[in-house]
Amino acid sequence: QGLKTAAGAHSSVDASSHAAMATVFPADQAIVLGGGLAGMSAANTILENGGKVVLLDKSSFCGGNSTKATSGINGAATKTQKDKGIEDSIDLFTSDTLKGGAKNPEVVKVLCGNSGVDVDWLVEKFNLDLSLVARLGGHSAPRTHRGKERFPGMTITYALIQMVEKIAERTDKARIITKARAHKLLTNSAGACVGVVYEKGGLDFQEHGPV
């Protein structure tokens, strides 16, 4: 099983969009639901752009299904591909994904369009070894990146978890709350989502901010 480019949560949120999101209503923090690769990518990106984040996960520990991926993470037009002389493109990756049965072209556009810079981000920001590139079924070029570890999904996801945990230990910029089951979104009079209600230990709690 390969990782979807869940790290698309990274490049789809840049400093300008974070600022625009925060101006919808006064917000001291952003809320991320789920501590898998997508959630941890989003949390790290918020922190990179100077925001505060609280991450909720219903399990007793973070990681999710991302840690079970054994093949690697797909990315098109990555620096690693270029270094190895592998010809690939976002358009080719998009075409392969649609041929594979993807039903939502807009999601595919984001997934494939961000994939290369996301893989580069993982390598550069978290010092991950993703130097092995393989061509798996359904792909027209080698684009599945991994290192020498047996379980690349676990290696990638834990690197992102550790970064957020480190910041949470040293500053008030990040919080991780486990065994927290989000069950209701809070909205304001304009219908904008302004927070979440979660259950932990039989009690309900609220966090306020963009979700």
Tab-separated table of C-alpha atoms in Angstrom:
chain	number	residue	atom	x	y	z
A	1	GLN	CA	0.000	0.000	0.000
A	2	GLY	CA	1.399	3.375	-0.987
A	3	LEU	CA	0.843	6.704	0.641
A	4	LYS	CA	-1.441	9.094	-1.123
A	5	THR	CA	0.198	12.481	-1.289
A	6	ALA	CA	-1.550	13.474	1.894
A	7	ALA	CA	1.176	15.991	2.396
A	8	GLY	CA	-0.874	18.050	-0.082
A	9	ALA	CA	-2.185	19.480	3.162
A	10	HIS	CA	1.189	21.184	3.277
A	11	SER	CA	1.445	23.099	0.031
A	12	SER	CA	-2.254	23.901	-0.208
A	13	VAL	CA	-1.898	26.208	2.826
A	14	ASP	CA	0.608	29.005	2.361
A	15	ALA	CA	1.141	32.171	4.345
A	16	SER	CA	-1.331	34.254	2.329
A	17	SER	CA	-4.151	31.724	2.526
A	18	HIS	CA	-3.476	31.231	6.246
A	19	ALA	CA	-3.843	34.987	6.749
A	20	ALA	CA	-7.041	35.065	4.684
A	21	MET	CA	-8.449	32.156	6.679
A	22	ALA	CA	-7.696	33.901	9.964
A	23	THR	CA	-9.505	37.081	8.902
A	24	VAL	CA	-12.850	35.303	8.605
A	25	PHE	CA	-13.155	35.796	12.358
A	26	PRO	CA	-10.703	36.571	15.188
A	27	ALA	CA	-8.690	33.388	15.700
A	28	ASP	CA	-5.746	32.630	17.943
A	29	GLN	CA	-5.252	29.140	16.581
A	30	ALA	CA	-6.179	26.634	13.897
A	31	ILE	CA	-7.623	23.218	14.695
A	32	VAL	CA	-6.542	20.056	12.889
A	33	LEU	CA	-8.604	16.880	13.147
A	34	GLY	CA	-6.604	13.672	12.800
A	35	GLY	CA	-2.949	12.915	13.432
A	36	GLY	CA	-2.059	10.950	10.309
A	37	LEU	CA	0.168	12.210	7.510
A	38	ALA	CA	-2.388	14.747	6.241
A	39	GLY	CA	-3.118	16.124	9.699
A	40	MET	CA	0.533	16.328	10.694
A	41	SER	CA	1.415	17.988	7.384
A	42	ALA	CA	-1.295	20.583	8.015
A	43	ALA	CA	-0.132	21.139	11.592
A	44	ASN	CA	3.501	21.597	10.569
A	45	THR	CA	2.485	24.001	7.808
A	46	ILE	CA	0.467	26.140	10.220
A	47	LEU	CA	3.492	26.304	12.508
A	48	GLU	CA	5.804	27.156	9.598
A	49	ASN	CA	3.600	30.134	8.804
A	50	GLY	CA	3.639	31.468	12.342
A	51	GLY	CA	0.281	30.135	13.485
A	52	LYS	CA	-0.754	28.214	16.581
A	53	VAL	CA	-2.307	24.782	16.226
A	54	VAL	CA	-4.210	22.280	18.296
A	55	LEU	CA	-4.424	18.780	16.838
A	56	LEU	CA	-7.113	16.325	17.946
A	57	ASP	CA	-6.902	12.582	17.388
A	58	LYS	CA	-9.495	10.044	18.501
A	59	SER	CA	-6.864	7.352	19.077
A	60	SER	CA	-4.515	7.047	22.030
A	61	PHE	CA	-1.606	7.912	19.751
A	62	CYS	CA	-1.132	9.687	16.426
A	63	GLY	CA	-0.160	8.119	13.112
A	64	GLY	CA	-3.352	6.714	11.619
A	65	ASN	CA	-3.372	4.516	8.537
A	66	SER	CA	-0.440	6.448	7.078
A	67	THR	CA	1.969	4.486	9.271
A	68	LYS	CA	0.894	1.225	7.610
A	69	ALA	CA	1.935	2.208	4.080
A	70	THR	CA	4.688	-0.058	2.806
A	71	SER	CA	5.408	1.201	-0.717
A	72	GLY	CA	6.263	4.882	-0.352
A	73	ILE	CA	4.859	8.250	-1.349
A	74	ASN	CA	4.104	9.333	-4.907
A	75	GLY	CA	5.429	12.586	-6.313
A	76	ALA	CA	5.868	13.925	-9.837
A	77	ALA	CA	8.677	16.240	-10.971
A	78	THR	CA	10.563	15.928	-7.696
A	79	LYS	CA	14.170	16.967	-7.201
A	80	THR	CA	15.048	13.318	-6.602
A	81	GLN	CA	13.559	12.318	-9.957
A	82	LYS	CA	15.479	15.079	-11.698
A	83	ASP	CA	18.730	14.036	-10.009
A	84	LYS	CA	18.175	10.482	-11.242
A	85	GLY	CA	17.257	11.562	-14.768
A	86	ILE	CA	13.663	10.336	-14.448
A	87	GLU	CA	11.287	12.126	-16.806
A	88	ASP	CA	7.932	12.773	-15.221
A	89	SER	CA	5.369	15.563	-15.021
A	90	ILE	CA	2.323	16.661	-13.112
A	91	ASP	CA	0.223	16.228	-16.256
A	92	LEU	CA	1.371	12.619	-16.653
A	93	PHE	CA	0.690	11.846	-12.995
A	94	THR	CA	-2.741	13.456	-13.316
A	95	SER	CA	-3.519	11.397	-16.404
A	96	ASP	CA	-2.436	8.164	-14.691
A	97	THR	CA	-4.558	8.950	-11.637
A	98	LEU	CA	-7.676	9.668	-13.691
A	99	LYS	CA	-7.140	6.506	-15.738
A	100	GLY	CA	-6.909	4.622	-12.463
A	101	GLY	CA	-10.515	5.506	-11.665
A	102	ALA	CA	-10.334	8.708	-9.635
A	103	LYS	CA	-13.790	10.288	-9.606
A	104	ASN	CA	-13.068	13.904	-8.650
A	105	PRO	CA	-10.844	15.769	-11.140
A	106	GLU	CA	-10.475	18.798	-8.850
A	107	VAL	CA	-9.105	16.645	-6.030
A	108	VAL	CA	-6.802	14.883	-8.500
A	109	LYS	CA	-5.524	18.267	-9.688
A	110	VAL	CA	-4.525	19.227	-6.126
A	111	LEU	CA	-3.167	15.780	-5.267
A	112	CYS	CA	-0.929	15.527	-8.308
A	113	GLY	CA	-0.132	19.208	-8.667
A	114	ASN	CA	1.258	19.454	-5.137
A	115	SER	CA	2.883	16.024	-5.067
A	116	GLY	CA	6.382	16.977	-6.214
A	117	VAL	CA	6.881	19.955	-3.928
A	118	ASP	CA	5.383	17.953	-1.077
A	119	VAL	CA	7.948	15.183	-1.456
A	120	ASP	CA	10.713	17.792	-1.692
A	121	TRP	CA	9.347	19.419	1.485
A	122	LEU	CA	9.496	16.127	3.373
A	123	VAL	CA	13.102	15.607	2.319
A	124	GLU	CA	14.291	19.146	3.027
A	125	LYS	CA	12.260	20.053	6.120
A	126	PHE	CA	12.433	16.729	7.952
A	127	ASN	CA	15.724	15.374	6.616
A	128	LEU	CA	13.980	12.237	5.327
A	129	ASP	CA	15.657	9.791	2.991
A	130	LEU	CA	13.310	9.356	0.004
A	131	SER	CA	16.082	8.586	-2.457
A	132	LEU	CA	14.721	5.276	-3.758
A	133	VAL	CA	12.221	5.764	-6.585
A	134	ALA	CA	10.180	2.911	-8.038
A	135	ARG	CA	7.566	2.546	-10.738
A	136	LEU	CA	4.515	0.774	-9.376
A	137	GLY	CA	1.370	-0.460	-11.090
A	138	GLY	CA	-0.714	2.203	-12.807
A	139	HIS	CA	2.169	4.661	-13.076
A	140	SER	CA	3.784	5.671	-16.364
A	141	ALA	CA	7.054	6.654	-14.671
A	142	PRO	CA	8.980	5.810	-11.502
A	143	ARG	CA	7.507	8.197	-8.921
A	144	THR	CA	6.996	6.245	-5.692
A	145	HIS	CA	9.601	7.575	-3.242
A	146	ARG	CA	10.915	5.839	-0.163
A	147	GLY	CA	14.071	5.257	1.844
A	148	LYS	CA	15.699	2.044	2.910
A	149	GLU	CA	13.362	1.509	5.865
A	150	ARG	CA	10.908	-1.382	5.713
A	151	PHE	CA	7.877	0.777	6.501
A	152	PRO	CA	8.243	4.173	4.793
A	153	GLY	CA	4.797	5.325	5.873
A	154	MET	CA	5.753	4.949	9.508
A	155	THR	CA	9.106	6.693	9.003
A	156	ILE	CA	7.576	9.672	7.185
A	157	THR	CA	4.605	10.152	9.500
A	158	TYR	CA	6.589	9.808	12.721
A	159	ALA	CA	9.088	12.423	11.550
A	160	LEU	CA	6.236	14.922	11.231
A	161	ILE	CA	4.721	13.874	14.557
A	162	GLN	CA	8.042	14.360	16.321
A	163	MET	CA	8.399	17.871	14.913
A	164	VAL	CA	5.000	18.940	16.283
A	165	GLU	CA	5.681	17.204	19.604
A	166	LYS	CA	9.017	19.004	19.924
A	167	ILE	CA	7.369	22.394	19.370
A	168	ALA	CA	4.572	21.495	21.806
A	169	GLU	CA	7.126	20.638	24.493
A	170	ARG	CA	9.101	23.860	24.061
A	171	THR	CA	6.438	26.460	23.274
A	172	ASP	CA	2.716	27.225	23.455
A	173	LYS	CA	2.453	27.166	19.646
A	174	ALA	CA	1.245	23.544	19.414
A	175	ARG	CA	-0.910	21.147	21.385
A	176	ILE	CA	-1.729	17.513	20.646
A	177	ILE	CA	-4.818	16.061	22.325
A	178	THR	CA	-5.320	12.310	21.949
A	179	LYS	CA	-8.356	10.187	22.830
A	180	ALA	CA	-10.370	13.174	21.637
A	181	ARG	CA	-13.367	12.373	19.420
A	182	ALA	CA	-14.603	15.417	17.519
A	183	HIS	CA	-18.366	15.199	17.043
A	184	LYS	CA	-19.708	18.680	16.326
A	185	LEU	CA	-18.543	21.708	14.345
A	186	LEU	CA	-19.336	25.119	15.786
A	187	THR	CA	-20.607	27.813	13.411
A	188	ASN	CA	-21.265	31.524	13.757
A	189	SER	CA	-24.303	33.485	12.605
A	190	ALA	CA	-22.846	33.737	9.097
A	191	GLY	CA	-22.496	29.974	8.865
A	192	ALA	CA	-18.701	29.946	9.048
A	193	CYS	CA	-17.084	27.137	11.008
A	194	VAL	CA	-15.484	28.683	14.111
A	195	GLY	CA	-14.616	25.679	16.245
A	196	VAL	CA	-15.254	22.111	17.266
A	197	VAL	CA	-16.730	20.123	20.138
A	198	TYR	CA	-14.886	16.969	21.138
A	199	GLU	CA	-15.424	14.255	23.699
A	200	LYS	CA	-12.612	13.067	25.955
A	201	GLY	CA	-13.009	10.889	29.026
A	202	GLY	CA	-16.785	11.122	28.877
A	203	LEU	CA	-16.818	14.929	28.913
A	204	ASP	CA	-17.293	17.467	26.130
A	205	PHE	CA	-14.749	20.210	25.455
A	206	GLN	CA	-14.533	23.011	22.904
A	207	GLU	CA	-11.724	24.472	20.846
A	208	HIS	CA	-12.203	27.670	18.857
A	209	GLY	CA	-10.610	28.563	15.528
A	210	PRO	CA	-10.626	27.494	11.872
A	211	VAL	CA	-11.004	23.704	11.552
